[in-house]
mmCIF file of N, CA and C in Angstrom:
data_model
loop_
_atom_site.group_PDB
_atom_site.id
_atom_site.type_symbol
_atom_site.label_atom_id
_atom_site.label_comp_id
_atom_site.label_asym_id
_atom_site.label_seq_id
_atom_site.Cartn_x
_atom_site.Cartn_y
_atom_site.Cartn_z
ATOM 1 N N MET A 1 -119.782 -131.758 46.408
ATOM 2 C CA MET A 1 -119.736 -130.528 46.945
ATOM 3 C C MET A 1 -119.303 -130.433 48.379
ATOM 4 N N ASP A 2 -118.384 -129.813 48.754
ATOM 5 C CA ASP A 2 -118.029 -129.745 50.232
ATOM 6 C C ASP A 2 -118.778 -128.612 50.925
ATOM 7 N N ASN A 3 -118.686 -128.488 52.177
ATOM 8 C CA ASN A 3 -119.252 -127.382 52.873
ATOM 9 C C ASN A 3 -118.944 -125.995 52.478
ATOM 10 N N LYS A 4 -117.908 -125.733 52.219
ATOM 11 C CA LYS A 4 -117.399 -124.402 51.943
ATOM 12 C C LYS A 4 -118.043 -124.109 50.382
ATOM 13 N N GLU A 5 -118.070 -124.939 49.487
ATOM 14 C CA GLU A 5 -118.560 -124.690 48.199
ATOM 15 C C GLU A 5 -120.092 -124.334 48.162
ATOM 16 N N ARG A 6 -120.728 -125.336 49.215
ATOM 17 C CA ARG A 6 -122.172 -125.245 49.428
ATOM 18 C C ARG A 6 -122.422 -123.722 49.972
ATOM 19 N N GLN A 7 -121.679 -123.132 51.043
ATOM 20 C CA GLN A 7 -121.916 -122.080 51.730
ATOM 21 C C GLN A 7 -121.862 -120.786 50.396
ATOM 22 N N ASN A 8 -120.644 -120.919 49.618
ATOM 23 C CA ASN A 8 -120.353 -119.872 48.654
ATOM 24 C C ASN A 8 -121.652 -119.959 47.638
ATOM 25 N N SER A 9 -122.101 -121.166 47.226
ATOM 26 C CA SER A 9 -123.132 -121.165 46.359
ATOM 27 C C SER A 9 -124.416 -120.394 46.916
ATOM 28 N N LEU A 10 -124.754 -120.899 48.157
ATOM 29 C CA LEU A 10 -125.912 -120.241 48.887
ATOM 30 C C LEU A 10 -125.813 -118.666 49.000
ATOM 31 N N ILE A 11 -124.726 -118.263 49.299
ATOM 32 C CA ILE A 11 -124.256 -116.763 49.610
ATOM 33 C C ILE A 11 -124.525 -116.146 48.081
ATOM 34 N N SER A 12 -124.174 -116.819 47.133
ATOM 35 C CA SER A 12 -124.325 -116.308 45.744
ATOM 36 C C SER A 12 -125.683 -116.201 45.312
ATOM 37 N N ALA A 13 -126.384 -117.260 45.745
ATOM 38 C CA ALA A 13 -127.844 -117.400 45.339
ATOM 39 C C ALA A 13 -128.796 -116.279 46.211
ATOM 40 N N ILE A 14 -128.385 -116.098 47.381
ATOM 41 C CA ILE A 14 -129.099 -115.000 48.155
ATOM 42 C C ILE A 14 -128.763 -113.607 47.447
ATOM 43 N N ALA A 15 -127.508 -113.452 47.107
ATOM 44 C CA ALA A 15 -127.275 -111.899 46.717
ATOM 45 C C ALA A 15 -128.006 -111.730 45.352
ATOM 46 N N GLU A 16 -128.173 -112.940 44.529
ATOM 47 C CA GLU A 16 -128.813 -112.754 43.173
ATOM 48 C C GLU A 16 -130.287 -112.526 43.531
ATOM 49 N N ALA A 17 -130.906 -113.405 44.404
ATOM 50 C CA ALA A 17 -132.306 -113.150 44.689
ATOM 51 C C ALA A 17 -132.565 -111.649 45.267
ATOM 52 N N GLU A 18 -131.746 -111.345 46.314
ATOM 53 C CA GLU A 18 -131.687 -109.805 46.660
ATOM 54 C C GLU A 18 -131.742 -108.838 45.674
ATOM 55 N N SER A 19 -130.989 -108.912 44.742
ATOM 56 C CA SER A 19 -130.796 -108.044 43.478
ATOM 57 C C SER A 19 -131.908 -108.119 42.731
ATOM 58 N N ARG A 20 -132.309 -109.206 42.478
ATOM 59 C CA ARG A 20 -133.690 -109.352 41.602
ATOM 60 C C ARG A 20 -134.721 -108.752 42.375
ATOM 61 N N LEU A 21 -135.009 -108.731 43.815
ATOM 62 C CA LEU A 21 -136.029 -108.130 44.334
ATOM 63 C C LEU A 21 -135.858 -106.731 44.497
ATOM 64 N N ILE A 22 -134.800 -106.168 44.483
ATOM 65 C CA ILE A 22 -134.509 -104.798 44.285
ATOM 66 C C ILE A 22 -134.962 -104.187 42.827
ATOM 67 N N ARG A 23 -134.619 -104.950 41.892
ATOM 68 C CA ARG A 23 -135.018 -104.616 40.498
ATOM 69 C C ARG A 23 -136.658 -104.526 40.396
ATOM 70 N N LEU A 24 -137.157 -105.692 41.079
ATOM 71 C CA LEU A 24 -138.575 -105.900 40.984
ATOM 72 C C LEU A 24 -139.461 -104.696 41.626
ATOM 73 N N ASP A 25 -138.644 -104.429 42.803
ATOM 74 C CA ASP A 25 -139.280 -103.442 43.661
ATOM 75 C C ASP A 25 -139.316 -101.965 42.952
ATOM 76 N N LYS A 26 -138.209 -101.595 42.154
ATOM 77 C CA LYS A 26 -138.136 -100.421 41.509
ATOM 78 C C LYS A 26 -139.035 -100.483 40.298
ATOM 79 N N GLU A 27 -139.404 -101.545 39.664
ATOM 80 C CA GLU A 27 -140.390 -101.681 38.619
ATOM 81 C C GLU A 27 -141.733 -101.692 39.165
ATOM 82 N N ARG A 28 -141.977 -102.153 40.397
ATOM 83 C CA ARG A 28 -143.211 -101.976 41.194
ATOM 84 C C ARG A 28 -143.530 -100.555 41.085
ATOM 85 N N HIS A 29 -142.709 -99.740 41.912
ATOM 86 C CA HIS A 29 -142.868 -98.403 42.130
ATOM 87 C C HIS A 29 -143.016 -97.684 40.910
ATOM 88 N N LYS A 30 -142.447 -97.929 39.860
ATOM 89 C CA LYS A 30 -142.782 -97.293 38.570
ATOM 90 C C LYS A 30 -144.125 -97.551 38.063
ATOM 91 N N ILE A 31 -144.470 -98.717 38.108
ATOM 92 C CA ILE A 31 -145.875 -99.145 37.520
ATOM 93 C C ILE A 31 -146.902 -98.497 38.357
ATOM 94 N N LEU A 32 -146.623 -98.522 39.804
ATOM 95 C CA LEU A 32 -147.720 -97.833 40.577
ATOM 96 C C LEU A 32 -147.830 -96.452 40.309
ATOM 97 N N ALA A 33 -146.650 -95.702 39.849
ATOM 98 C CA ALA A 33 -146.586 -94.068 39.576
ATOM 99 C C ALA A 33 -147.494 -93.978 38.431
ATOM 100 N N GLU A 34 -147.208 -94.920 37.079
ATOM 101 C CA GLU A 34 -148.050 -94.856 36.284
ATOM 102 C C GLU A 34 -149.484 -95.076 36.307
ATOM 103 N N LEU A 35 -149.763 -95.904 37.182
ATOM 104 C CA LEU A 35 -151.166 -96.331 37.350
ATOM 105 C C LEU A 35 -151.643 -95.101 38.266
ATOM 106 N N LYS A 36 -151.048 -94.447 38.955
ATOM 107 C CA LYS A 36 -151.616 -93.226 39.679
ATOM 108 C C LYS A 36 -152.022 -92.279 38.621
ATOM 109 N N SER A 37 -151.076 -92.001 37.713
ATOM 110 C CA SER A 37 -151.184 -91.000 36.672
ATOM 111 C C SER A 37 -152.417 -91.244 35.718
ATOM 112 N N HIS A 38 -152.582 -92.499 35.314
ATOM 113 C CA HIS A 38 -153.546 -92.794 34.654
ATOM 114 C C HIS A 38 -154.859 -92.730 35.230
ATOM 115 N N LYS A 39 -154.997 -92.987 36.541
ATOM 116 C CA LYS A 39 -156.347 -92.828 37.273
ATOM 117 C C LYS A 39 -156.461 -91.320 37.476
ATOM 118 N N ALA A 40 -155.502 -90.471 37.779
ATOM 119 C CA ALA A 40 -155.832 -89.151 37.820
ATOM 120 C C ALA A 40 -156.382 -88.695 36.674
ATOM 121 N N GLU A 41 -155.683 -89.060 35.585
ATOM 122 C CA GLU A 41 -156.151 -88.281 34.300
ATOM 123 C C GLU A 41 -157.495 -88.802 33.809
ATOM 124 N N LEU A 42 -157.857 -90.102 34.152
ATOM 125 C CA LEU A 42 -159.237 -90.670 33.897
ATOM 126 C C LEU A 42 -160.324 -89.763 34.883
ATOM 127 N N LEU A 43 -159.860 -89.731 36.007
ATOM 128 C CA LEU A 43 -160.829 -88.803 36.881
ATOM 129 C C LEU A 43 -161.032 -87.488 36.446
ATOM 130 N N ILE A 44 -160.137 -86.895 35.876
ATOM 131 C CA ILE A 44 -160.063 -85.570 35.459
ATOM 132 C C ILE A 44 -161.199 -85.487 34.172
ATOM 133 N N LEU A 45 -160.853 -86.436 33.344
ATOM 134 C CA LEU A 45 -161.604 -86.563 32.057
ATOM 135 C C LEU A 45 -162.973 -86.823 32.391
ATOM 136 N N THR A 46 -163.398 -87.721 33.344
ATOM 137 C CA THR A 46 -164.686 -88.045 33.859
ATOM 138 C C THR A 46 -165.422 -86.995 34.427
ATOM 139 N N ASN A 47 -164.681 -86.194 35.302
ATOM 140 C CA ASN A 47 -165.281 -84.945 35.981
ATOM 141 C C ASN A 47 -165.602 -84.059 35.000
ATOM 142 N N SER A 48 -164.617 -83.660 34.033
ATOM 143 C CA SER A 48 -165.007 -82.684 33.283
ATOM 144 C C SER A 48 -166.012 -82.976 32.131
ATOM 145 N N SER A 49 -166.415 -84.044 32.001
ATOM 146 C CA SER A 49 -167.500 -84.585 31.068
ATOM 147 C C SER A 49 -168.829 -84.554 31.692
ATOM 148 N N LEU A 50 -168.828 -84.496 32.991
ATOM 149 C CA LEU A 50 -170.091 -84.454 33.681
ATOM 150 C C LEU A 50 -170.571 -83.102 33.972
ATOM 151 N N ASP A 51 -170.064 -82.049 33.506
ATOM 152 C CA ASP A 51 -170.297 -80.672 33.733
ATOM 153 C C ASP A 51 -170.704 -80.204 35.222
ATOM 154 N N SER A 52 -169.798 -80.835 36.035
ATOM 155 C CA SER A 52 -170.059 -80.687 37.497
ATOM 156 C C SER A 52 -168.831 -80.428 38.156
ATOM 157 N N THR A 53 -167.710 -80.159 37.517
ATOM 158 C CA THR A 53 -166.358 -79.974 38.021
ATOM 159 C C THR A 53 -166.163 -78.758 38.821
ATOM 160 N N LYS A 54 -167.089 -77.634 38.694
ATOM 161 C CA LYS A 54 -167.079 -76.392 39.361
ATOM 162 C C LYS A 54 -167.288 -76.673 40.778
ATOM 163 N N ASP A 55 -168.146 -77.557 41.244
ATOM 164 C CA ASP A 55 -168.424 -77.780 42.678
ATOM 165 C C ASP A 55 -167.945 -79.158 43.156
ATOM 166 N N THR A 56 -167.257 -80.054 42.448
ATOM 167 C CA THR A 56 -166.684 -81.140 42.758
ATOM 168 C C THR A 56 -165.071 -81.052 43.212
ATOM 169 N N PRO A 57 -164.964 -81.052 44.594
ATOM 170 C CA PRO A 57 -163.457 -80.837 45.046
ATOM 171 C C PRO A 57 -162.751 -82.127 44.658
ATOM 172 N N ILE A 58 -161.548 -81.969 44.066
ATOM 173 C CA ILE A 58 -160.751 -83.201 43.852
ATOM 174 C C ILE A 58 -159.434 -82.790 44.559
ATOM 175 N N SER A 59 -158.826 -83.925 45.258
ATOM 176 C CA SER A 59 -157.673 -83.813 45.910
ATOM 177 C C SER A 59 -156.489 -83.409 44.919
ATOM 178 N N SER A 60 -155.553 -83.063 45.694
ATOM 179 C CA SER A 60 -154.322 -82.431 45.132
ATOM 180 C C SER A 60 -153.677 -83.260 44.091
ATOM 181 N N ASP A 61 -153.719 -84.558 44.325
ATOM 182 C CA ASP A 61 -153.230 -85.515 43.160
ATOM 183 C C ASP A 61 -154.344 -85.962 42.241
ATOM 184 N N GLY A 62 -155.792 -85.569 42.448
ATOM 185 C CA GLY A 62 -156.680 -85.984 41.452
ATOM 186 C C GLY A 62 -157.252 -87.240 41.800
ATOM 187 N N ILE A 63 -156.807 -88.075 42.914
ATOM 188 C CA ILE A 63 -157.369 -89.417 43.124
ATOM 189 C C ILE A 63 -158.098 -89.400 44.323
ATOM 190 N N ILE A 64 -159.424 -90.020 44.445
ATOM 191 C CA ILE A 64 -159.991 -90.264 45.520
ATOM 192 C C ILE A 64 -159.583 -91.540 46.069
ATOM 193 N N SER A 65 -159.300 -91.698 47.445
ATOM 194 C CA SER A 65 -158.755 -93.022 47.712
ATOM 195 C C SER A 65 -159.086 -93.062 49.294
ATOM 196 N N LYS A 66 -158.555 -93.972 50.089
ATOM 197 C CA LYS A 66 -158.855 -94.242 51.411
ATOM 198 C C LYS A 66 -158.400 -93.120 52.414
ATOM 199 N N ILE A 67 -157.482 -92.322 51.643
ATOM 200 C CA ILE A 67 -156.912 -91.259 52.586
ATOM 201 C C ILE A 67 -157.521 -89.822 52.266
ATOM 202 N N SER A 68 -158.575 -89.848 51.355
ATOM 203 C CA SER A 68 -159.179 -88.729 50.862
ATOM 204 C C SER A 68 -160.192 -88.217 52.143
ATOM 205 N N SER A 69 -160.287 -87.116 52.175
ATOM 206 C CA SER A 69 -161.274 -86.623 53.269
ATOM 207 C C SER A 69 -162.707 -86.993 53.079
ATOM 208 N N HIS A 70 -163.721 -87.098 54.011
ATOM 209 C CA HIS A 70 -165.063 -87.329 53.686
ATOM 210 C C HIS A 70 -165.561 -86.290 52.958
ATOM 211 N N GLU A 71 -165.313 -85.233 53.014
ATOM 212 C CA GLU A 71 -165.919 -84.176 52.126
ATOM 213 C C GLU A 71 -165.659 -84.430 50.678
ATOM 214 N N GLU A 72 -164.384 -84.890 50.240
ATOM 215 C CA GLU A 72 -163.873 -85.299 48.834
ATOM 216 C C GLU A 72 -164.691 -86.374 48.482
ATOM 217 N N LYS A 73 -164.737 -87.343 49.344
ATOM 218 C CA LYS A 73 -165.570 -88.605 48.787
ATOM 219 C C LYS A 73 -167.106 -88.499 48.712
ATOM 220 N N ILE A 74 -167.636 -87.743 49.663
ATOM 221 C CA ILE A 74 -169.129 -87.330 49.516
ATOM 222 C C ILE A 74 -169.435 -86.479 48.380
ATOM 223 N N ALA A 75 -168.438 -85.367 48.172
ATOM 224 C CA ALA A 75 -168.742 -84.602 46.865
ATOM 225 C C ALA A 75 -168.619 -85.644 45.534
ATOM 226 N N THR A 76 -167.648 -86.389 45.464
ATOM 227 C CA THR A 76 -167.541 -87.289 44.253
ATOM 228 C C THR A 76 -168.711 -88.120 44.066
ATOM 229 N N PHE A 77 -169.254 -88.682 45.141
ATOM 230 C CA PHE A 77 -170.346 -89.759 45.151
ATOM 231 C C PHE A 77 -171.514 -88.803 44.625
ATOM 232 N N ARG A 78 -171.901 -87.536 45.215
ATOM 233 C CA ARG A 78 -172.917 -86.771 44.774
ATOM 234 C C ARG A 78 -172.801 -86.472 43.344
ATOM 235 N N SER A 79 -171.608 -86.087 42.932
ATOM 236 C CA SER A 79 -171.370 -85.770 41.560
ATOM 237 C C SER A 79 -171.793 -86.813 40.630
ATOM 238 N N LEU A 80 -171.326 -88.042 41.079
ATOM 239 C CA LEU A 80 -171.753 -89.084 40.097
ATOM 240 C C LEU A 80 -173.334 -89.579 40.214
ATOM 241 N N LEU A 81 -173.893 -89.282 41.315
ATOM 242 C CA LEU A 81 -175.496 -89.399 41.250
ATOM 243 C C LEU A 81 -176.114 -88.474 40.411
ATOM 244 N N ARG A 82 -175.529 -87.296 40.693
ATOM 245 C CA ARG A 82 -176.040 -86.131 39.875
ATOM 246 C C ARG A 82 -176.161 -86.322 38.348
ATOM 247 N N SER A 83 -175.028 -86.987 37.832
ATOM 248 C CA SER A 83 -174.951 -87.109 36.422
ATOM 249 C C SER A 83 -175.689 -88.282 35.939
ATOM 250 N N ARG A 84 -176.337 -89.055 37.005
ATOM 251 C CA ARG A 84 -177.178 -90.138 36.642
ATOM 252 C C ARG A 84 -178.680 -89.707 36.829
ATOM 253 N N GLY A 85 -178.857 -88.546 37.328
ATOM 254 C CA GLY A 85 -180.118 -88.085 37.862
ATOM 255 C C GLY A 85 -180.742 -89.016 38.976
ATOM 256 N N LEU A 86 -179.901 -89.030 40.020
ATOM 257 C CA LEU A 86 -180.234 -89.948 41.043
ATOM 258 C C LEU A 86 -180.047 -89.343 42.325
ATOM 259 N N MET A 87 -180.239 -88.117 42.370
ATOM 260 C CA MET A 87 -179.973 -87.242 43.529
ATOM 261 C C MET A 87 -181.046 -87.493 44.677
ATOM 262 N N THR A 88 -182.223 -87.731 44.239
ATOM 263 C CA THR A 88 -183.249 -88.056 45.379
ATOM 264 C C THR A 88 -183.495 -89.663 45.307
ATOM 265 N N LEU A 89 -182.621 -90.302 46.009
ATOM 266 C CA LEU A 89 -182.910 -91.747 46.256
ATOM 267 C C LEU A 89 -183.973 -92.037 47.221
ATOM 268 N N THR A 90 -184.697 -92.925 47.119
ATOM 269 C CA THR A 90 -185.741 -93.259 48.028
ATOM 270 C C THR A 90 -185.179 -94.608 48.771
ATOM 271 N N PRO A 91 -185.547 -94.814 49.983
ATOM 272 C CA PRO A 91 -184.958 -95.896 50.797
ATOM 273 C C PRO A 91 -185.290 -97.415 50.249
ATOM 274 N N LEU A 92 -184.490 -98.381 50.242
ATOM 275 C CA LEU A 92 -185.080 -99.659 49.792
ATOM 276 C C LEU A 92 -185.735 -100.376 50.688
ATOM 277 N N TRP A 93 -185.849 -99.999 51.866
ATOM 278 C CA TRP A 93 -186.613 -100.539 52.941
ATOM 279 C C TRP A 93 -187.447 -99.525 53.700
ATOM 280 N N ARG A 94 -188.377 -100.156 54.244
ATOM 281 C CA ARG A 94 -189.349 -99.259 55.117
ATOM 282 C C ARG A 94 -189.828 -99.944 56.385
ATOM 283 N N HIS A 95 -189.681 -99.293 57.351
ATOM 284 C CA HIS A 95 -190.035 -99.871 58.855
ATOM 285 C C HIS A 95 -191.524 -100.123 58.745
ATOM 286 N N VAL A 96 -191.972 -101.247 59.019
ATOM 287 C CA VAL A 96 -193.315 -101.805 58.872
ATOM 288 C C VAL A 96 -193.624 -102.460 60.331
ATOM 289 N N GLU A 97 -194.652 -101.758 60.999
ATOM 290 C CA GLU A 97 -195.035 -102.444 62.246
ATOM 291 C C GLU A 97 -195.998 -103.800 61.923
ATOM 292 N N ILE A 98 -195.622 -104.815 62.634
ATOM 293 C CA ILE A 98 -196.356 -106.074 62.407
ATOM 294 C C ILE A 98 -197.184 -106.172 63.610
#
C-alpha cells in the first residue's frame, strides 16, 4: 500500500468513526430524554403516594437535581422524612466534656 492509498484509507476510517460518533451521540440524547421522563414520572408517582404533594414543591420538569433550588431539595427531603415518621431526628453525637 503506497502513501496515497494509506491516506485515503485513513480519511475513510476517520469519516466513518465521526459518523458513528454522531449516531451514538443522537442515541445518547434520546436515552437521556427517556431517562429524564421516567425519573419525572417516578417522582410524581412517589410524591402522590406520600399524601404530601400539596406542600412539596416540584421543579417544572419534576426532577430534583443539582440545579434545583435549595428550597426544592429541602422540601423533598422533609417530605421523604415525613412519610417515614422521622421528622424529629435526634443528633447522632453529643458534645461531651472530658
